[in-house]
PDB file of C-alpha atoms and ligand atoms in Angstrom:
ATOM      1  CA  UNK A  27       0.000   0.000   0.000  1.00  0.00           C
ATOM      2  CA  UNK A  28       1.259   3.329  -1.042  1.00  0.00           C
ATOM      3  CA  UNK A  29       1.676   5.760   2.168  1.00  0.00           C
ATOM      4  CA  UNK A  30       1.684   9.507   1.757  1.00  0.00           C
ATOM      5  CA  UNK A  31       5.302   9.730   1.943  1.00  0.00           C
ATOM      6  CA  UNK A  32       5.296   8.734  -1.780  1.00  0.00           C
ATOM      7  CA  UNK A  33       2.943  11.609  -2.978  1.00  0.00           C
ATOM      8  CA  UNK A  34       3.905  14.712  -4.783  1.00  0.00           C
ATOM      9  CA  UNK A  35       3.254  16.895  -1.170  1.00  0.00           C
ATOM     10  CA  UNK A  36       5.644  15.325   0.582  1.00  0.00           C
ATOM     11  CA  UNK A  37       8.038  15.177  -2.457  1.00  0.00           C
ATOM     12  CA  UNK A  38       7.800  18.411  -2.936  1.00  0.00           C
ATOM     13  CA  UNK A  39       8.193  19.923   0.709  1.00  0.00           C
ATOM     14  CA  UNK A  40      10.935  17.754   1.367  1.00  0.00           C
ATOM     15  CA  UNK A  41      12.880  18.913  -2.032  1.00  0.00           C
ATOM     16  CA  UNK A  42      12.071  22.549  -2.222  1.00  0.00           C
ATOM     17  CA  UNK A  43      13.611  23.046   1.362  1.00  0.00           C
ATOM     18  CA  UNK A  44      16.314  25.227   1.165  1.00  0.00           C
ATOM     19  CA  UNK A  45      19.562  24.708   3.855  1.00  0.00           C
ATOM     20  CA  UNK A  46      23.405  26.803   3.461  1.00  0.00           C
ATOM     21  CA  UNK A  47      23.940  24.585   0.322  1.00  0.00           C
ATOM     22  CA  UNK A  48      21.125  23.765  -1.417  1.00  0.00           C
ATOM     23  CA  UNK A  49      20.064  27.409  -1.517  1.00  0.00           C
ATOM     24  CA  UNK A  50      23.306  27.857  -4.021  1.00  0.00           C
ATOM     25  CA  UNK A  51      22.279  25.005  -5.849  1.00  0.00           C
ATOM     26  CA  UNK A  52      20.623  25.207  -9.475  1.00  0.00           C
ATOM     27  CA  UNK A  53      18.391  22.849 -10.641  1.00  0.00           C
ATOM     28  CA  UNK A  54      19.346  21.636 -14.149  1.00  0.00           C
ATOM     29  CA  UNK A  55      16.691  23.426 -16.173  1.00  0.00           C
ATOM     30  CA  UNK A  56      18.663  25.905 -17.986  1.00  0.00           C
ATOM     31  CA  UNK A  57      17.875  29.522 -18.258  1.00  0.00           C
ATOM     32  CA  UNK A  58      14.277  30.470 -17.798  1.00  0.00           C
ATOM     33  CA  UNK A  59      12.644  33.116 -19.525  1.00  0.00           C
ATOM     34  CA  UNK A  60      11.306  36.117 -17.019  1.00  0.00           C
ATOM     35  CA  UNK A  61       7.723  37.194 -18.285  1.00  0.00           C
ATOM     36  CA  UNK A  62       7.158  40.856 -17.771  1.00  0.00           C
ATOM     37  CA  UNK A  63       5.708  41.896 -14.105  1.00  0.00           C
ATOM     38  CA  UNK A  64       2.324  43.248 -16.128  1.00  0.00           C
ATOM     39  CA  UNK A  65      -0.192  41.882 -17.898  1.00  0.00           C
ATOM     40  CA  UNK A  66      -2.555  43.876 -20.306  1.00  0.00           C
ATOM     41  CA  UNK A  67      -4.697  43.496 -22.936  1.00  0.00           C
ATOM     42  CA  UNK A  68      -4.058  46.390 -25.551  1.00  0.00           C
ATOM     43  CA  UNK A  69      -6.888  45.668 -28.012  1.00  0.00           C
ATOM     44  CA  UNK A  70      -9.837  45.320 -25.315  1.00  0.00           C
ATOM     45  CA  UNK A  71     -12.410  47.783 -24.054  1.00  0.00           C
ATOM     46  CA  UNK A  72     -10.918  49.646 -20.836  1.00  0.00           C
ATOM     47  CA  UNK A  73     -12.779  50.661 -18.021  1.00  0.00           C
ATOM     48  CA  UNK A  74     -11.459  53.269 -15.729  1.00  0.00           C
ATOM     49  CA  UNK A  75     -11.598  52.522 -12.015  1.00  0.00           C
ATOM     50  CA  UNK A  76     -12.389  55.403  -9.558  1.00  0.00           C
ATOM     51  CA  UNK A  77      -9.841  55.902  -7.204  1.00  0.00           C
ATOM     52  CA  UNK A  78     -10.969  54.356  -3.942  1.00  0.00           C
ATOM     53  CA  UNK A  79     -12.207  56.605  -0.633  1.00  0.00           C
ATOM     54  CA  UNK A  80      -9.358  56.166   1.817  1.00  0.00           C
ATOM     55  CA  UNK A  81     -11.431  58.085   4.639  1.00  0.00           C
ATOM     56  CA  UNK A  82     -14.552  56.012   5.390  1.00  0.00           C
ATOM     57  CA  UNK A  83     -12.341  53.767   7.635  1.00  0.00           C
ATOM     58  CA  UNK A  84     -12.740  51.662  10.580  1.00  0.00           C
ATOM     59  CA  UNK A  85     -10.321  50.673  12.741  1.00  0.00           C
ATOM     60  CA  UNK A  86      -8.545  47.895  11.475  1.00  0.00           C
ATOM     61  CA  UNK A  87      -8.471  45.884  14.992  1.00  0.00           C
ATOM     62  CA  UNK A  88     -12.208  45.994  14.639  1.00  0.00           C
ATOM     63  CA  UNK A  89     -12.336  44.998  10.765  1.00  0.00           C
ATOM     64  CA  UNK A  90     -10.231  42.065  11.659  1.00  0.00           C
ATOM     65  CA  UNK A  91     -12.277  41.131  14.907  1.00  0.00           C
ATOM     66  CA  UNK A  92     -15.375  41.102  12.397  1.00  0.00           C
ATOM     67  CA  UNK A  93     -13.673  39.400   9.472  1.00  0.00           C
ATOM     68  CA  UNK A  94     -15.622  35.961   8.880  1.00  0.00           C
ATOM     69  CA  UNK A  95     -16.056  34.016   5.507  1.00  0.00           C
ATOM     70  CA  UNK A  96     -19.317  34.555   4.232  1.00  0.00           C
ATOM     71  CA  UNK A  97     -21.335  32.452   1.727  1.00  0.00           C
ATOM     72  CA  UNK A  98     -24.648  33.893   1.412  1.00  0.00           C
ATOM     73  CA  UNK A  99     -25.378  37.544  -0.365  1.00  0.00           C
ATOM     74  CA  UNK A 100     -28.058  39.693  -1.652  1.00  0.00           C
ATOM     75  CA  UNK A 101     -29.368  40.196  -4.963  1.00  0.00           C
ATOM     76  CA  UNK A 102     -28.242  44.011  -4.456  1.00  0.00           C
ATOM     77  CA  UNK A 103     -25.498  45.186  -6.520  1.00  0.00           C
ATOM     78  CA  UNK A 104     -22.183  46.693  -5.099  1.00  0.00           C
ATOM     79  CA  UNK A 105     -21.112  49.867  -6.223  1.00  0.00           C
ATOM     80  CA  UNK A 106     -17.780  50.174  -9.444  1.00  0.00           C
ATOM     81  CA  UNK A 107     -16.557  52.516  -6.663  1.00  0.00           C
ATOM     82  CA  UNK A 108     -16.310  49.910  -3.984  1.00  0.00           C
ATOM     83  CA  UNK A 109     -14.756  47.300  -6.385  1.00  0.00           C
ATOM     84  CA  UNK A 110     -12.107  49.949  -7.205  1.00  0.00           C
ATOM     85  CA  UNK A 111     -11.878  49.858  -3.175  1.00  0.00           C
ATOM     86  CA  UNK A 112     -11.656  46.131  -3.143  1.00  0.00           C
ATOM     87  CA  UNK A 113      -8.992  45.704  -6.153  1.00  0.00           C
ATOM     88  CA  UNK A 114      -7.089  48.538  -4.601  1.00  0.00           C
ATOM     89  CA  UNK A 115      -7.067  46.504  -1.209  1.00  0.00           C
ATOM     90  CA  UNK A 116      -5.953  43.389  -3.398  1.00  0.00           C
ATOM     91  CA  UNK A 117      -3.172  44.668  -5.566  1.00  0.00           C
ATOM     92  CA  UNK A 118      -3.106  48.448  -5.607  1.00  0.00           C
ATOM     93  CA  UNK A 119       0.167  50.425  -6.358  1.00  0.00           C
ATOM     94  CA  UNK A 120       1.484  51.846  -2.651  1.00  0.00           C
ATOM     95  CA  UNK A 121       5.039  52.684  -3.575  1.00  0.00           C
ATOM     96  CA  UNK A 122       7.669  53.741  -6.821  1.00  0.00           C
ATOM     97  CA  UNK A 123      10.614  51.956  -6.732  1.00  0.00           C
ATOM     98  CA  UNK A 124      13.397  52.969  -9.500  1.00  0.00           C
ATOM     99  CA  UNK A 125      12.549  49.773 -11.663  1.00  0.00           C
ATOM    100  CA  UNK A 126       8.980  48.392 -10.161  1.00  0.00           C
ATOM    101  CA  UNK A 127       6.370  49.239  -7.628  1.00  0.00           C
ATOM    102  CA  UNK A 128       5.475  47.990  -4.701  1.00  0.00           C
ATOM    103  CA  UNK A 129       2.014  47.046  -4.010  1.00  0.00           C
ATOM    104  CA  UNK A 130      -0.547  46.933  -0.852  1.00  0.00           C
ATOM    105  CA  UNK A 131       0.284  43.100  -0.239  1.00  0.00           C
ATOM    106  CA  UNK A 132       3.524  41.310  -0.215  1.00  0.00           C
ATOM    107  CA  UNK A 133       5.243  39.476  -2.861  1.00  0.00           C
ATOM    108  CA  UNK A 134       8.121  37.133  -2.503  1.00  0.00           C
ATOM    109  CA  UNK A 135      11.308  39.065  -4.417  1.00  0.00           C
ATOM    110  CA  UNK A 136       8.371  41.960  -5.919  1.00  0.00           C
ATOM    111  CA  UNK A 137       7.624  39.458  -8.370  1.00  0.00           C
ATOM    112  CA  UNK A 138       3.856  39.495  -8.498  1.00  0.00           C
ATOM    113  CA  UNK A 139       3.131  36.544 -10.128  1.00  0.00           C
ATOM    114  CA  UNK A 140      -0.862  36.415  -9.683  1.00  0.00           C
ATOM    115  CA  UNK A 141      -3.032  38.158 -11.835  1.00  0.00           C
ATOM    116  CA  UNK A 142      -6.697  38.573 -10.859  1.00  0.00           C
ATOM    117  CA  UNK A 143      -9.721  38.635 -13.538  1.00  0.00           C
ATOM    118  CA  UNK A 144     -13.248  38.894 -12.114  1.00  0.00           C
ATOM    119  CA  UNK A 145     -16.656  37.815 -13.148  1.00  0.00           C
ATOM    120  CA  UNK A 146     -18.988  40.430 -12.807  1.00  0.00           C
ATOM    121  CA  UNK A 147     -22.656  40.043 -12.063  1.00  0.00           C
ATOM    122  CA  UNK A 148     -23.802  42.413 -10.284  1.00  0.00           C
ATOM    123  CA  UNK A 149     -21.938  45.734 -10.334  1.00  0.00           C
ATOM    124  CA  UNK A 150     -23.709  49.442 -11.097  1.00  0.00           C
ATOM    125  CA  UNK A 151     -21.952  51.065 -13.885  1.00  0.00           C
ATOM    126  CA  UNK A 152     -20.442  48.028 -14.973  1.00  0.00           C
ATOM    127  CA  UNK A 153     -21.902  45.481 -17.788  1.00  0.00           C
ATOM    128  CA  UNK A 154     -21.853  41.717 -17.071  1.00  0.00           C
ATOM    129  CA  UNK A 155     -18.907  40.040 -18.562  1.00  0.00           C
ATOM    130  CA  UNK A 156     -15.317  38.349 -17.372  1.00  0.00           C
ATOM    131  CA  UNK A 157     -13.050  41.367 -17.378  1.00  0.00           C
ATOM    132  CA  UNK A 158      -8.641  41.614 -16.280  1.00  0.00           C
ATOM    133  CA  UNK A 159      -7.317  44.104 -13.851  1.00  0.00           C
ATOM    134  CA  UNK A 160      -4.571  46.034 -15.110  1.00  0.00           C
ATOM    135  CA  UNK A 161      -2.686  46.849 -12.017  1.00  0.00           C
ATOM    136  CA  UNK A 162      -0.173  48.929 -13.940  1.00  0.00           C
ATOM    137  CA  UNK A 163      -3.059  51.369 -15.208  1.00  0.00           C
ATOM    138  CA  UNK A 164      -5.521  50.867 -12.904  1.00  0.00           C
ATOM    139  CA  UNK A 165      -8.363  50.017 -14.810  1.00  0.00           C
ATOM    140  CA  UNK A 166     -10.554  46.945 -16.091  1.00  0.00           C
ATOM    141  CA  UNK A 167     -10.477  45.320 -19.643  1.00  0.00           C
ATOM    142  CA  UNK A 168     -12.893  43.665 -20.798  1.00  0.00           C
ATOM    143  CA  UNK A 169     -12.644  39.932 -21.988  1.00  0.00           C
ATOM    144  CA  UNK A 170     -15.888  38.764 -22.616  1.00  0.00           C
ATOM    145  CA  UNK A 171     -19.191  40.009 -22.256  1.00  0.00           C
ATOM    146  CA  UNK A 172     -22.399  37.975 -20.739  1.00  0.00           C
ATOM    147  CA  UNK A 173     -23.260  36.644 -17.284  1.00  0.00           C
ATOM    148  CA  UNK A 174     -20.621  33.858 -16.637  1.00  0.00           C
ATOM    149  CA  UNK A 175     -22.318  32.850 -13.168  1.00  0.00           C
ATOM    150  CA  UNK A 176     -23.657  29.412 -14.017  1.00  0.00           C
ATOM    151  CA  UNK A 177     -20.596  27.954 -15.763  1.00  0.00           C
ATOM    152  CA  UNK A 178     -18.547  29.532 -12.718  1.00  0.00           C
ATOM    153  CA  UNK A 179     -20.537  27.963 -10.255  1.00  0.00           C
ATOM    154  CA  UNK A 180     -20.400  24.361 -12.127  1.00  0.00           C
ATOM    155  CA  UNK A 181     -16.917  24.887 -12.267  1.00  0.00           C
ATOM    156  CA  UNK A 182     -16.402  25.650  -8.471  1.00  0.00           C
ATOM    157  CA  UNK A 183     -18.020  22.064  -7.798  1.00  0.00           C
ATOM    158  CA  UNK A 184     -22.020  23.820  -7.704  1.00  0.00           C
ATOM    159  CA  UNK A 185     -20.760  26.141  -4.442  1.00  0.00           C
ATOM    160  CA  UNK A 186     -23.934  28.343  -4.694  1.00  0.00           C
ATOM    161  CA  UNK A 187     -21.837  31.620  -3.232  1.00  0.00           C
ATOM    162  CA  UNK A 188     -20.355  31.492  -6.818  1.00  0.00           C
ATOM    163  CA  UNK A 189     -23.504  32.746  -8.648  1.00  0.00           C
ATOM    164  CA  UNK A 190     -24.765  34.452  -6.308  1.00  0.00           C
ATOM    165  CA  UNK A 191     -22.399  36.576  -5.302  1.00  0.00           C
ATOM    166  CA  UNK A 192     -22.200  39.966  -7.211  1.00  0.00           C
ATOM    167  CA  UNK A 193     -18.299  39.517  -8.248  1.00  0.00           C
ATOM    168  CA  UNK A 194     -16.592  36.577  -8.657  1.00  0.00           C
ATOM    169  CA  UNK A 195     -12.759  37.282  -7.803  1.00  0.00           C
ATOM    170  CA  UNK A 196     -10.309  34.754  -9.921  1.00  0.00           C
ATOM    171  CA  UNK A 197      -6.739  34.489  -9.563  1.00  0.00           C
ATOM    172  CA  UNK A 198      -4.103  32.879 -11.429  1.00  0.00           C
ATOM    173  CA  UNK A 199      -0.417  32.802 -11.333  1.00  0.00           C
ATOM    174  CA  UNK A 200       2.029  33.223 -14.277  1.00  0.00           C
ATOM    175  CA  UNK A 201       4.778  30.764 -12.759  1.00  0.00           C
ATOM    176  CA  UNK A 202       7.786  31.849 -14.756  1.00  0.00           C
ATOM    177  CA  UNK A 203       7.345  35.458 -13.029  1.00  0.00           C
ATOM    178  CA  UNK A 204       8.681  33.408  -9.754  1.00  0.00           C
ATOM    179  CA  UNK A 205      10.148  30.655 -11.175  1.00  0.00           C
ATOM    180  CA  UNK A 206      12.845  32.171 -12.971  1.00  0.00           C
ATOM    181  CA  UNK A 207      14.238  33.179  -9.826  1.00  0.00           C
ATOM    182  CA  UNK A 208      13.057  30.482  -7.226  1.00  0.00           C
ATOM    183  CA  UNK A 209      13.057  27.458  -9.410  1.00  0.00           C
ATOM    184  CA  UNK A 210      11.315  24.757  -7.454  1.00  0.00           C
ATOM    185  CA  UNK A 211      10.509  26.574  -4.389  1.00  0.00           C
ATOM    186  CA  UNK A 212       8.104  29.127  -6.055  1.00  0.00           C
ATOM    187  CA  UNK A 213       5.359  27.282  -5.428  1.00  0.00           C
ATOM    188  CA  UNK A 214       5.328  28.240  -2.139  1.00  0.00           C
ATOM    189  CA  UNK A 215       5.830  31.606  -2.900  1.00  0.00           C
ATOM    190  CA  UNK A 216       3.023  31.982  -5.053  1.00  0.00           C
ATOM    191  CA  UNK A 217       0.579  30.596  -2.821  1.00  0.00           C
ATOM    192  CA  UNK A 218       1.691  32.567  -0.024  1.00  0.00           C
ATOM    193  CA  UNK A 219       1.092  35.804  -2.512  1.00  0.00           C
ATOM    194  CA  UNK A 220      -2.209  34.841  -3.190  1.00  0.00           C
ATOM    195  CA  UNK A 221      -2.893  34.039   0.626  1.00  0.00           C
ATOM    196  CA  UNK A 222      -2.118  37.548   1.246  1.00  0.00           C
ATOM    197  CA  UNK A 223      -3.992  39.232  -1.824  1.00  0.00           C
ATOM    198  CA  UNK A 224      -6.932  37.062  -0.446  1.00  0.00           C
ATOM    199  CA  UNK A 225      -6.722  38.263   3.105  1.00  0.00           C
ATOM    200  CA  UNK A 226      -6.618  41.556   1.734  1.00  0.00           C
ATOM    201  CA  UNK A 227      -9.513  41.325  -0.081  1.00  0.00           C
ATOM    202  CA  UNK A 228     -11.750  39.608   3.111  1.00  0.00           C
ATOM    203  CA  UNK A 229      -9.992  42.753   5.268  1.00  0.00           C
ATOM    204  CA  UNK A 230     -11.307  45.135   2.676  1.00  0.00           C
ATOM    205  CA  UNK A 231     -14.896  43.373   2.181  1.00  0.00           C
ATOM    206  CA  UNK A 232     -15.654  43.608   5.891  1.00  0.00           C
ATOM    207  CA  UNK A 233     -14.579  47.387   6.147  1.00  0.00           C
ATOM    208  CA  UNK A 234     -17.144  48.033   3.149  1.00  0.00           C
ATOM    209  CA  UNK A 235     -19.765  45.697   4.705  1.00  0.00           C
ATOM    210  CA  UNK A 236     -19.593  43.429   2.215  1.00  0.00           C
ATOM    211  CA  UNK A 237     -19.821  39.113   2.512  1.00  0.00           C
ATOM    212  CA  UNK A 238     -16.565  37.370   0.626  1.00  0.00           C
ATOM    213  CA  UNK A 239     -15.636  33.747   0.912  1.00  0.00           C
ATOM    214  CA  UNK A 240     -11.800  32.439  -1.021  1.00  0.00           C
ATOM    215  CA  UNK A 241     -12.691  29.462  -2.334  1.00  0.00           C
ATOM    216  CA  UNK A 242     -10.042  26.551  -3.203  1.00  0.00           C
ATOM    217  CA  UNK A 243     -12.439  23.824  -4.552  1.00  0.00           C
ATOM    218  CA  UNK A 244     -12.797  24.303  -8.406  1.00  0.00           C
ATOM    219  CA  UNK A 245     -12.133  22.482 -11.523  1.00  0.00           C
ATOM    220  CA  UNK A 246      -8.853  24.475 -12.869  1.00  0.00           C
ATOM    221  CA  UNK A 247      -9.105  23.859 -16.531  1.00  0.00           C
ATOM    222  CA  UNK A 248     -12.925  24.888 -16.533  1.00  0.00           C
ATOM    223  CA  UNK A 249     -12.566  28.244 -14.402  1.00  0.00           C
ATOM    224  CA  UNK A 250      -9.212  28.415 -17.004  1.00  0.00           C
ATOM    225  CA  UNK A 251     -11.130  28.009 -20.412  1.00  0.00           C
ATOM    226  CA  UNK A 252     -14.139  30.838 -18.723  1.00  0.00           C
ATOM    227  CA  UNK A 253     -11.334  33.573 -18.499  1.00  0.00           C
ATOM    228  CA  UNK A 254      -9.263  32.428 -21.313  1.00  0.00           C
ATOM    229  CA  UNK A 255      -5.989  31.129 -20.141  1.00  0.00           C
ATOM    230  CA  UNK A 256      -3.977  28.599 -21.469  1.00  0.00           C
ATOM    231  CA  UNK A 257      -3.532  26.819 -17.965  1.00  0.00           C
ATOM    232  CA  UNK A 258      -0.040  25.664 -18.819  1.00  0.00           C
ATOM    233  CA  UNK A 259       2.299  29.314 -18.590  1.00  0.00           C
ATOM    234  CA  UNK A 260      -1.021  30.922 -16.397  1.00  0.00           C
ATOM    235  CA  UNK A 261      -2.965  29.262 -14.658  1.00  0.00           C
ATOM    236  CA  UNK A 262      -5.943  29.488 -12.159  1.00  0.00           C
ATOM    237  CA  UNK A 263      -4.955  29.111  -8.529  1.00  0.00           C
ATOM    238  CA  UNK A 264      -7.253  30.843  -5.945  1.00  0.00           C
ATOM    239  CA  UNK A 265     -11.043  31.866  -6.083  1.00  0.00           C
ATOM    240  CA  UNK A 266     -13.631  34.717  -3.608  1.00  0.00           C
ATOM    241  CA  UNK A 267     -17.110  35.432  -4.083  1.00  0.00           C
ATOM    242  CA  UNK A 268     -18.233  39.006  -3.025  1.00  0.00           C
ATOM    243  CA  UNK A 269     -21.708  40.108  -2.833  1.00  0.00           C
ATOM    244  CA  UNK A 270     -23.760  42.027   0.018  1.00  0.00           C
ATOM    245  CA  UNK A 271     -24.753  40.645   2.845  1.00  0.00           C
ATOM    246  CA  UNK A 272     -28.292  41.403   5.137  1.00  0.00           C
ATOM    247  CA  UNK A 273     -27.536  42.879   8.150  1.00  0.00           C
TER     248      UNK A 273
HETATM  249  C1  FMN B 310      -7.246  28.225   1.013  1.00  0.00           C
HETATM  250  C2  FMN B 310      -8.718  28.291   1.384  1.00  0.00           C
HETATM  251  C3  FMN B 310      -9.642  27.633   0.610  1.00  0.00           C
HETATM  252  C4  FMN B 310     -11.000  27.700   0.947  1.00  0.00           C
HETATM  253  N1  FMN B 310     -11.918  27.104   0.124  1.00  0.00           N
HETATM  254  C5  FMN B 310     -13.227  27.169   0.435  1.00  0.00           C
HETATM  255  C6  FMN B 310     -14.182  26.590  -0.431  1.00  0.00           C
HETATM  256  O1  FMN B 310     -13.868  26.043  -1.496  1.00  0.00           O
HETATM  257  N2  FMN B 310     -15.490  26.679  -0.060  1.00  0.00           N
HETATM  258  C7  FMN B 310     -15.889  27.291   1.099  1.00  0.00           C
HETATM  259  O2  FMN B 310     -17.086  27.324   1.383  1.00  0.00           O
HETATM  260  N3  FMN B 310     -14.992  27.881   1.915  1.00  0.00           N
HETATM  261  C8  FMN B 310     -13.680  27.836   1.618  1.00  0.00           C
HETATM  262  N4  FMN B 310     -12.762  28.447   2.421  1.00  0.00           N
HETATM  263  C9  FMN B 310     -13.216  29.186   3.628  1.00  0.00           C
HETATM  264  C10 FMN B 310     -12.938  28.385   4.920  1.00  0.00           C
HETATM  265  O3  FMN B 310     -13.896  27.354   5.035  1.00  0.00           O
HETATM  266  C11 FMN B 310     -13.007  29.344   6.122  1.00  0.00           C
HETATM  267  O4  FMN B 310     -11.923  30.261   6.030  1.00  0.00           O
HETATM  268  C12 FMN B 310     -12.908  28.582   7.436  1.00  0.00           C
HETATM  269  O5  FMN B 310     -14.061  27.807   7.648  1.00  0.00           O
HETATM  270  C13 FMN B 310     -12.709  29.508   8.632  1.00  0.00           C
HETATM  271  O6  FMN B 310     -13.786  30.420   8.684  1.00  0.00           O
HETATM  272  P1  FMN B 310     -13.541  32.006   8.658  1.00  0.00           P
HETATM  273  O7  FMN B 310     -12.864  32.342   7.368  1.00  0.00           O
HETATM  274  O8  FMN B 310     -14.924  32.603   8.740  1.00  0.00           O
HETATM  275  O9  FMN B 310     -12.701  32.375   9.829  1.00  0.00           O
HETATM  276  C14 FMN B 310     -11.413  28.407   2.101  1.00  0.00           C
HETATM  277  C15 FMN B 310     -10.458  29.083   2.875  1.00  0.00           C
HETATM  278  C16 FMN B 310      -9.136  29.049   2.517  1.00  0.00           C
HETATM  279  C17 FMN B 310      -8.133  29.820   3.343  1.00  0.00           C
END
């Protein structure tokens, strides 16, 4: 009988940790090619984002006493200006360095290897589609229009909070942003990013009133083929419904 010391977890953990030597030590793939930091999409429709309201603030030892995954919203739509608020929260621009930026949550090396896309269904000022957020610029393009809640929630094994949220958040990771540099050991990296863009996001939700959930369980390829990436170079690895909640 197989035990779990002979899956890929346990594998991996045990050959991505790094001691005084093996941190020198190259695997033998040869160079790897470093994709640029940002993503955008020239050709599509862009949406400007209005720069978030920075005063309306709670404390933040109260927003993270209330902070609480929550999985069951309103048919009410949230406002473009508090998804600008949310996104902001996410991935904003805090800081010019000489040759990057620095952004509201942490990235292993300022590599930023997750982009986010979202699936809006719900949003004044803001038609139903599957759009990209262009950190870099600040604003939204537009992928595809039409109400992408039912294939979403299929592909997120039926979790109702999917469709029925107003935004669907989706995240994916372009490995070679990390890779390049970590080898091996950027997995860990990358989920640890998107941990913190995630916590962000909750942080941010709960200041504005608002219900979010992250959500793991999905079928990769399907959420993948709904935002159009290839899944091999980028790749879906993190999902949160946001909608409002009763109170
Ligand atoms: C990595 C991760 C994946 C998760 N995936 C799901 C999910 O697929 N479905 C779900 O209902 N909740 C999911 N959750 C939410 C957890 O169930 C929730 O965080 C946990 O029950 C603790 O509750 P709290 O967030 O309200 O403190 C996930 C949370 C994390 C951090």
């Amino acid at each position: 009988m197989k035990s779990y010391k002979d899956g890929i977890a346990y594998h991996y953990l045990k050959q991505t940790k790094y001691d005084s030597t093996s941190i020198r030590r190259r695997e033998d793939f040869g160079p790897i090619p470093r994709p640029p930091v940002y993503k955008h999409y020239p050709d599509l429709p862009r949406i400007n984002l209005p720069r978030p309201d920075f005063e309306k603030t709670e404390s933040l030892w109260s927003i993270l006493n209330q902070r609480r995954s929550r999985r069951r919203y309103t048919s009410e739509p949230i406002s473009i200006e508090m998804l600008a608020g949310l996104l902001w929260a996410t991935q904003g621009i805090t800081l010019q360095a000489p040759d990057y930026q620095f952004r509201t949550a942490p990235s292993a090396g300022a590599l930023y290897p997750v982009e986010t896309y979202l699936s809006i269904h719900r949003v004044s000022d803001l038609r139903q589609g599957i759009y990209h957020f262009n950190v870099f610029d600040f604003v939204l393009e537009e992928i595809s229009q039409g109400n992408f809640a039912d294939p979403l929630r299929r592909a997120a094994m039926d979790q109702g909070m999917v469709a029925m949220g107003a935004v669907l958040f989706i995240w994916t990771a372009i490995w070679l942003r990390s890779m390049w540099k970590y080898r091996d050991r950027c997995i860990r990296y990358i989920f640890m990013d998107s941990g913190h863009i995630a916590e962000n996001l909750q942080l941010a939700a709960t200041a504005l009133n608002l219900g979010c959930c992250p959500i793991g369980a999905f079928y990769d390829q399907d959420i993948n083929e709904v935002i159009k990436v290839d899944g091999e170079e980028e790749t879906t690895i993190y999902l949160a419904a946001v909608g409002k909640v009763s109170t």
